[in-house]
Each structure stands twice: as structure tokens, then as C-alpha cells.
């Protein structure tokens, strides 16, 4: 069994409009944009990262805004809900704040005994705030969001699956423990995790498969401290029969990817070197950062990207 995974590292989704996406995650949700770079395979598309002050693992929501991309269709084989942690009592603020910002599909309920507020992102993204006791992570101090309500990072994610058995086995192998079940949803928790440490598996045998598009999660990344641990995890997964990519340099972390039996694309990402590798913490996310191979073409790359207001 793998013992070095700490919970989530980041969640990466797709969007249809960079400016709208940036405004939503910074102004409405109060996250900090910690990196403004481009899709390493398509430099005419941004890769925007939003998180806490430094982009700590377990706080980072990232987006590829493909301009005018068609919306995805929800279904099984994907991350069905991305869940952020807020302090107990914070949903009072958020209900009012999100309603004032005309955020869609606001829906309050409880899940595993915790208060949850579900809502849609700008492309119909399935997002939720979940009240969590004793989340010690410091929030980013955003304008208009009181500290006592601010997002602490992810609490976790829910996967919508046709069948959950193989994914349950995989999560157990990755170090998660089965905690409880509610209806057709089983919850797993990473002991001694980084706060972004729950995964819910919803078993939906009658639901059709998702079609990815704007508002869909592209992949979900789990955190290990360093490259040495990542190589151990890669070997363990391959020894178990998973097809895992070679290690890929993503400038701010090292990544390996593998497709899971339920259809969700997993990544294992390192906490090193981090987002302040090429910018001071005080100015994270401000300048357009390009991977080395695109630097000679900076003018053309920049001309192809919609300027972001802040
Ligand atoms: Zn990723």
C-alpha cells in the first residue's frame, strides 16, 4: 500500500472564457490567482491557477479556458463535484454572497452530517462549499470575503461512477480509508492528510457517461512531497497493473498520470518546487509565465491571449 499520498494536490477543469473564469474564482470565491501561464501543449490557451497565498497543495483549482468551448455534459466516469472547505457557520455568508453575485443552482443541504452549499461555476461547473470543523489552513485574504468565512482549500471531491468497486480498491491502495456511507455514496478519508482529504464515490448505475467540455473536470491530482516519493508511487501503481505516464515537468510540480477503472483521470503531483519557483510570493500570478520553449515567442503568445483585468 502507498503511504506517501497526502490528499489532493490540485483539480484541473475546462472553461469557455478566461476573463469570466478569472473573475469568478478571484472576485466571487476569493481565491488568489497564484499562476498565470499557458497550456504546455497549446500555448494559445491559458492555464490559470487559483489557491491560497502560496498555492499550497490541496488548495489549487486550475483551469484551461478554451475560448467558446462547448459545455460538457454531466454523467458517470468523471469528478461530479469539486468541494471546498469553509469554517462552521460560514454558509450564512456564502448563501447571501453567491446570490448577490447571481451564481446559479444554489442548493443547501447536508452531506455526512456537514452543511453543504452546492452551486454552479460560470460554465455549469459542479462546485460545493462544505462546512468543516477545525480546518487549520489559513485562507487567502480576499477583498469582500470575511476571514471567518473564506475558503480554506479543497475538502475533497465526489466522483460519479457507474460502478465503484474498482475505484474503492484503488483508493485503499493509495492510502485512503473507507469512512462511512450515505445512500449510494461512500466516503473515503486520508488519515493525517493535508485537509483536502476526502473522496466521495457516488454509484450511479443508470446514468450515462459524461462528455467532457467547458465546466468539466479534466483530471484530479493527488499530492506527494517530492520526486523520490513520486517514483515510488509510480512503481507501485505499475506493479499493480496501471498504465502510468513517465514523469512530466510542469514547471511548478512534477506530474504522472493514469486512467482509473471508473474513467476518472488521476495525476500524482509533487509539492516541490512550488509556485514561487519563478515569482516572489508577494506577486504570484501577476505576470504571464511561459515554459522555456515558448519564451522566444512571448510576443506572439501574449497577442493570442485575452488580457485579464486583475
Ligand atoms: Zn494536473
mmCIF file of N, CA and C in Angstrom, residues 52-128:
data_model
loop_
_atom_site.group_PDB
_atom_site.id
_atom_site.type_symbol
_atom_site.label_atom_id
_atom_site.label_comp_id
_atom_site.label_asym_id
_atom_site.label_seq_id
_atom_site.Cartn_x
_atom_site.Cartn_y
_atom_site.Cartn_z
ATOM 1 N N UNK A 52 -4.533 29.283 -2.287
ATOM 2 C CA UNK A 52 -4.250 30.121 -1.115
ATOM 3 C C UNK A 52 -3.047 31.012 -1.424
ATOM 4 N N UNK A 53 -2.453 31.599 -0.402
ATOM 5 C CA UNK A 53 -1.399 32.592 -0.641
ATOM 6 C C UNK A 53 -0.266 32.058 -1.515
ATOM 7 N N UNK A 54 0.153 30.813 -1.251
ATOM 8 C CA UNK A 54 1.316 30.271 -1.964
ATOM 9 C C UNK A 54 0.940 29.167 -2.962
ATOM 10 N N UNK A 55 -0.351 28.868 -3.062
ATOM 11 C CA UNK A 55 -0.751 27.737 -3.905
ATOM 12 C C UNK A 55 -0.373 26.415 -3.261
ATOM 13 N N UNK A 56 -0.668 26.285 -1.973
ATOM 14 C CA UNK A 56 -0.368 25.042 -1.251
ATOM 15 C C UNK A 56 -1.115 23.876 -1.875
ATOM 16 N N UNK A 57 -0.497 22.714 -1.837
ATOM 17 C CA UNK A 57 -1.173 21.506 -2.303
ATOM 18 C C UNK A 57 -2.478 21.335 -1.526
ATOM 19 N N UNK A 58 -3.517 20.980 -2.250
ATOM 20 C CA UNK A 58 -4.826 20.802 -1.617
ATOM 21 C C UNK A 58 -5.694 22.046 -1.648
ATOM 22 N N UNK A 59 -5.163 23.136 -2.234
ATOM 23 C CA UNK A 59 -5.968 24.363 -2.359
ATOM 24 C C UNK A 59 -6.137 24.812 -3.809
ATOM 25 N N UNK A 60 -5.478 24.150 -4.755
ATOM 26 C CA UNK A 60 -5.311 24.762 -6.080
ATOM 27 C C UNK A 60 -6.302 24.233 -7.116
ATOM 28 N N UNK A 61 -7.184 25.133 -7.541
ATOM 29 C CA UNK A 61 -8.124 24.861 -8.632
ATOM 30 C C UNK A 61 -7.500 25.454 -9.886
ATOM 31 N N UNK A 62 -7.379 24.666 -10.944
ATOM 32 C CA UNK A 62 -6.751 25.203 -12.153
ATOM 33 C C UNK A 62 -7.698 25.044 -13.335
ATOM 34 N N UNK A 63 -7.543 25.937 -14.300
ATOM 35 C CA UNK A 63 -8.432 25.925 -15.474
ATOM 36 C C UNK A 63 -7.669 26.107 -16.774
ATOM 37 N N UNK A 64 -8.144 25.386 -17.782
ATOM 38 C CA UNK A 64 -7.785 25.648 -19.172
ATOM 39 C C UNK A 64 -8.994 26.342 -19.807
ATOM 40 N N UNK A 65 -8.937 27.648 -20.018
ATOM 41 C CA UNK A 65 -10.064 28.296 -20.698
ATOM 42 C C UNK A 65 -9.861 28.244 -22.218
ATOM 43 N N UNK A 66 -10.570 27.304 -22.838
ATOM 44 C CA UNK A 66 -10.599 27.222 -24.309
ATOM 45 C C UNK A 66 -11.733 28.138 -24.756
ATOM 46 N N UNK A 67 -11.394 29.247 -25.415
ATOM 47 C CA UNK A 67 -12.431 30.238 -25.714
ATOM 48 C C UNK A 67 -13.566 29.606 -26.527
ATOM 49 N N UNK A 68 -14.781 29.846 -26.071
ATOM 50 C CA UNK A 68 -16.004 29.379 -26.731
ATOM 51 C C UNK A 68 -16.174 27.863 -26.767
ATOM 52 N N UNK A 69 -15.468 27.169 -25.895
ATOM 53 C CA UNK A 69 -15.645 25.711 -25.836
ATOM 54 C C UNK A 69 -17.090 25.361 -25.473
ATOM 55 N N UNK A 70 -17.604 24.304 -26.087
ATOM 56 C CA UNK A 70 -18.950 23.841 -25.728
ATOM 57 C C UNK A 70 -18.973 23.289 -24.314
ATOM 58 N N UNK A 71 -20.105 23.430 -23.669
ATOM 59 C CA UNK A 71 -20.240 22.880 -22.325
ATOM 60 C C UNK A 71 -20.179 21.358 -22.325
ATOM 61 N N UNK A 72 -19.643 20.810 -21.268
ATOM 62 C CA UNK A 72 -19.664 19.370 -21.089
ATOM 63 C C UNK A 72 -21.058 18.894 -20.693
ATOM 64 N N UNK A 73 -21.226 17.590 -20.722
ATOM 65 C CA UNK A 73 -22.482 17.001 -20.250
ATOM 66 C C UNK A 73 -22.147 16.138 -19.050
ATOM 67 N N UNK A 74 -22.835 16.381 -17.931
ATOM 68 C CA UNK A 74 -22.545 15.624 -16.716
ATOM 69 C C UNK A 74 -22.911 14.163 -16.897
ATOM 70 N N UNK A 75 -22.213 13.300 -16.197
ATOM 71 C CA UNK A 75 -22.516 11.877 -16.266
ATOM 72 C C UNK A 75 -21.555 11.098 -15.400
ATOM 73 N N UNK A 76 -21.472 9.808 -15.651
ATOM 74 C CA UNK A 76 -20.546 8.996 -14.870
ATOM 75 C C UNK A 76 -19.180 8.961 -15.555
ATOM 76 N N UNK A 77 -18.168 8.553 -14.762
ATOM 77 C CA UNK A 77 -16.809 8.493 -15.282
ATOM 78 C C UNK A 77 -16.067 9.796 -15.123
ATOM 79 N N UNK A 78 -16.540 10.643 -14.205
ATOM 80 C CA UNK A 78 -15.885 11.943 -14.018
ATOM 81 C C UNK A 78 -16.016 12.405 -12.563
ATOM 82 N N UNK A 79 -15.279 13.471 -12.261
ATOM 83 C CA UNK A 79 -15.451 14.148 -10.979
ATOM 84 C C UNK A 79 -16.768 14.904 -11.072
ATOM 85 N N UNK A 80 -17.712 14.555 -10.220
ATOM 86 C CA UNK A 80 -19.056 15.136 -10.295
ATOM 87 C C UNK A 80 -19.239 16.344 -9.411
ATOM 88 N N UNK A 81 -18.329 16.555 -8.467
ATOM 89 C CA UNK A 81 -18.442 17.732 -7.607
ATOM 90 C C UNK A 81 -17.077 18.034 -7.004
ATOM 91 N N UNK A 82 -16.660 19.286 -7.137
ATOM 92 C CA UNK A 82 -15.420 19.742 -6.512
ATOM 93 C C UNK A 82 -15.809 20.498 -5.246
ATOM 94 N N UNK A 83 -15.237 20.086 -4.117
ATOM 95 C CA UNK A 83 -15.727 20.538 -2.811
ATOM 96 C C UNK A 83 -14.665 21.361 -2.085
ATOM 97 N N UNK A 84 -15.059 22.558 -1.673
ATOM 98 C CA UNK A 84 -14.166 23.456 -0.941
ATOM 99 C C UNK A 84 -14.564 23.473 0.535
ATOM 100 N N UNK A 85 -13.573 23.630 1.389
ATOM 101 C CA UNK A 85 -13.786 23.660 2.836
ATOM 102 C C UNK A 85 -13.935 25.097 3.321
ATOM 103 N N UNK A 86 -15.004 25.338 4.090
ATOM 104 C CA UNK A 86 -15.185 26.632 4.760
ATOM 105 C C UNK A 86 -15.470 26.352 6.232
ATOM 106 N N UNK A 87 -15.230 27.348 7.124
ATOM 107 C CA UNK A 87 -15.459 27.104 8.556
ATOM 108 C C UNK A 87 -16.942 26.892 8.876
ATOM 109 N N UNK A 88 -17.183 26.307 10.035
ATOM 110 C CA UNK A 88 -18.561 26.134 10.517
ATOM 111 C C UNK A 88 -19.242 27.494 10.614
ATOM 112 N N UNK A 89 -20.474 27.551 10.149
ATOM 113 C CA UNK A 89 -21.237 28.793 10.205
ATOM 114 C C UNK A 89 -21.043 29.697 8.994
ATOM 115 N N UNK A 90 -20.088 29.362 8.141
ATOM 116 C CA UNK A 90 -19.739 30.250 7.022
ATOM 117 C C UNK A 90 -20.785 30.261 5.911
ATOM 118 N N UNK A 91 -21.622 29.238 5.849
ATOM 119 C CA UNK A 91 -22.556 29.181 4.719
ATOM 120 C C UNK A 91 -23.584 30.295 4.757
ATOM 121 N N UNK A 92 -23.849 30.877 5.936
ATOM 122 C CA UNK A 92 -24.745 32.046 6.014
ATOM 123 C C UNK A 92 -24.225 33.150 5.114
ATOM 124 N N UNK A 93 -22.939 33.450 5.251
ATOM 125 C CA UNK A 93 -22.320 34.473 4.402
ATOM 126 C C UNK A 93 -22.402 34.072 2.928
ATOM 127 N N UNK A 94 -22.046 32.836 2.646
ATOM 128 C CA UNK A 94 -21.917 32.414 1.242
ATOM 129 C C UNK A 94 -23.251 32.392 0.501
ATOM 130 N N UNK A 95 -24.328 31.977 1.209
ATOM 131 C CA UNK A 95 -25.650 31.961 0.549
ATOM 132 C C UNK A 95 -25.991 33.351 0.045
ATOM 133 N N UNK A 96 -25.775 34.325 0.903
ATOM 134 C CA UNK A 96 -26.091 35.706 0.585
ATOM 135 C C UNK A 96 -25.139 36.243 -0.504
ATOM 136 N N UNK A 97 -23.865 35.992 -0.320
ATOM 137 C CA UNK A 97 -22.835 36.497 -1.239
ATOM 138 C C UNK A 97 -23.009 35.918 -2.648
ATOM 139 N N UNK A 98 -23.211 34.607 -2.742
ATOM 140 C CA UNK A 98 -23.340 33.988 -4.069
ATOM 141 C C UNK A 98 -24.643 34.413 -4.743
ATOM 142 N N UNK A 99 -25.712 34.570 -3.942
ATOM 143 C CA UNK A 99 -26.985 35.030 -4.519
ATOM 144 C C UNK A 99 -26.818 36.432 -5.090
ATOM 145 N N UNK A 100 -26.127 37.304 -4.345
ATOM 146 C CA UNK A 100 -25.901 38.681 -4.822
ATOM 147 C C UNK A 100 -25.082 38.711 -6.106
ATOM 148 N N UNK A 101 -24.233 37.710 -6.283
ATOM 149 C CA UNK A 101 -23.386 37.651 -7.483
ATOM 150 C C UNK A 101 -24.071 36.877 -8.616
ATOM 151 N N UNK A 102 -25.361 36.558 -8.405
ATOM 152 C CA UNK A 102 -26.142 35.830 -9.418
ATOM 153 C C UNK A 102 -25.546 34.469 -9.780
ATOM 154 N N UNK A 103 -24.953 33.810 -8.790
ATOM 155 C CA UNK A 103 -24.415 32.462 -9.005
ATOM 156 C C UNK A 103 -25.592 31.483 -9.084
ATOM 157 N N UNK A 104 -25.527 30.563 -10.029
ATOM 158 C CA UNK A 104 -26.656 29.680 -10.299
ATOM 159 C C UNK A 104 -26.685 28.408 -9.472
ATOM 160 N N UNK A 105 -27.852 27.762 -9.478
ATOM 161 C CA UNK A 105 -28.059 26.432 -8.883
ATOM 162 C C UNK A 105 -27.694 26.360 -7.409
ATOM 163 N N UNK A 106 -27.945 27.443 -6.654
ATOM 164 C CA UNK A 106 -27.661 27.417 -5.210
ATOM 165 C C UNK A 106 -28.586 26.416 -4.538
ATOM 166 N N UNK A 107 -28.003 25.525 -3.754
ATOM 167 C CA UNK A 107 -28.788 24.454 -3.164
ATOM 168 C C UNK A 107 -28.111 24.013 -1.865
ATOM 169 N N UNK A 108 -28.771 24.267 -0.739
ATOM 170 C CA UNK A 108 -28.188 23.935 0.564
ATOM 171 C C UNK A 108 -28.742 22.612 1.069
ATOM 172 N N UNK A 109 -27.873 21.756 1.585
ATOM 173 C CA UNK A 109 -28.309 20.505 2.207
ATOM 174 C C UNK A 109 -27.223 20.048 3.179
ATOM 175 N N UNK A 110 -27.300 18.814 3.624
ATOM 176 C CA UNK A 110 -26.232 18.286 4.470
ATOM 177 C C UNK A 110 -25.699 17.013 3.821
ATOM 178 N N UNK A 111 -24.406 16.765 4.028
ATOM 179 C CA UNK A 111 -23.791 15.567 3.491
ATOM 180 C C UNK A 111 -22.848 15.023 4.565
ATOM 181 N N UNK A 112 -23.026 13.774 4.925
ATOM 182 C CA UNK A 112 -22.245 13.155 6.005
ATOM 183 C C UNK A 112 -22.219 14.068 7.241
ATOM 184 N N UNK A 113 -23.391 14.639 7.552
ATOM 185 C CA UNK A 113 -23.536 15.440 8.767
ATOM 186 C C UNK A 113 -23.017 16.859 8.677
ATOM 187 N N UNK A 114 -22.466 17.240 7.542
ATOM 188 C CA UNK A 114 -21.917 18.598 7.400
ATOM 189 C C UNK A 114 -22.818 19.427 6.495
ATOM 190 N N UNK A 115 -22.888 20.734 6.774
ATOM 191 C CA UNK A 115 -23.665 21.621 5.913
ATOM 192 C C UNK A 115 -22.928 21.825 4.592
ATOM 193 N N UNK A 116 -23.704 21.706 3.508
ATOM 194 C CA UNK A 116 -23.121 21.857 2.173
ATOM 195 C C UNK A 116 -23.937 22.870 1.383
ATOM 196 N N UNK A 117 -23.263 23.695 0.605
ATOM 197 C CA UNK A 117 -23.928 24.607 -0.326
ATOM 198 C C UNK A 117 -23.391 24.317 -1.711
ATOM 199 N N UNK A 118 -24.260 23.787 -2.551
ATOM 200 C CA UNK A 118 -23.856 23.496 -3.922
ATOM 201 C C UNK A 118 -24.182 24.688 -4.819
ATOM 202 N N UNK A 119 -23.395 24.869 -5.854
ATOM 203 C CA UNK A 119 -23.634 25.958 -6.797
ATOM 204 C C UNK A 119 -22.905 25.649 -8.095
ATOM 205 N N UNK A 120 -23.235 26.431 -9.129
ATOM 206 C CA UNK A 120 -22.616 26.231 -10.437
ATOM 207 C C UNK A 120 -21.582 27.308 -10.701
ATOM 208 N N UNK A 121 -20.471 26.908 -11.294
ATOM 209 C CA UNK A 121 -19.497 27.867 -11.796
ATOM 210 C C UNK A 121 -19.990 28.459 -13.112
ATOM 211 N N UNK A 122 -19.191 29.322 -13.732
ATOM 212 C CA UNK A 122 -19.631 30.049 -14.928
ATOM 213 C C UNK A 122 -19.964 29.135 -16.109
ATOM 214 N N UNK A 123 -19.408 27.941 -16.165
ATOM 215 C CA UNK A 123 -19.705 27.004 -17.259
ATOM 216 C C UNK A 123 -20.547 25.838 -16.772
ATOM 217 N N UNK A 124 -21.285 26.053 -15.674
ATOM 218 C CA UNK A 124 -22.080 24.970 -15.121
ATOM 219 C C UNK A 124 -21.262 24.020 -14.267
ATOM 220 N N UNK A 125 -20.035 24.399 -13.931
ATOM 221 C CA UNK A 125 -19.155 23.579 -13.081
ATOM 222 C C UNK A 125 -19.873 23.205 -11.779
ATOM 223 N N UNK A 126 -19.816 21.930 -11.404
ATOM 224 C CA UNK A 126 -20.456 21.479 -10.156
ATOM 225 C C UNK A 126 -19.507 21.725 -8.994
ATOM 226 N N UNK A 127 -19.827 22.729 -8.194
ATOM 227 C CA UNK A 127 -18.970 23.124 -7.079
ATOM 228 C C UNK A 127 -19.773 23.084 -5.798
ATOM 229 N N UNK A 128 -19.088 22.947 -4.666
ATOM 230 C CA UNK A 128 -19.772 22.954 -3.375
ATOM 231 C C UNK A 128 -18.842 23.509 -2.306
#
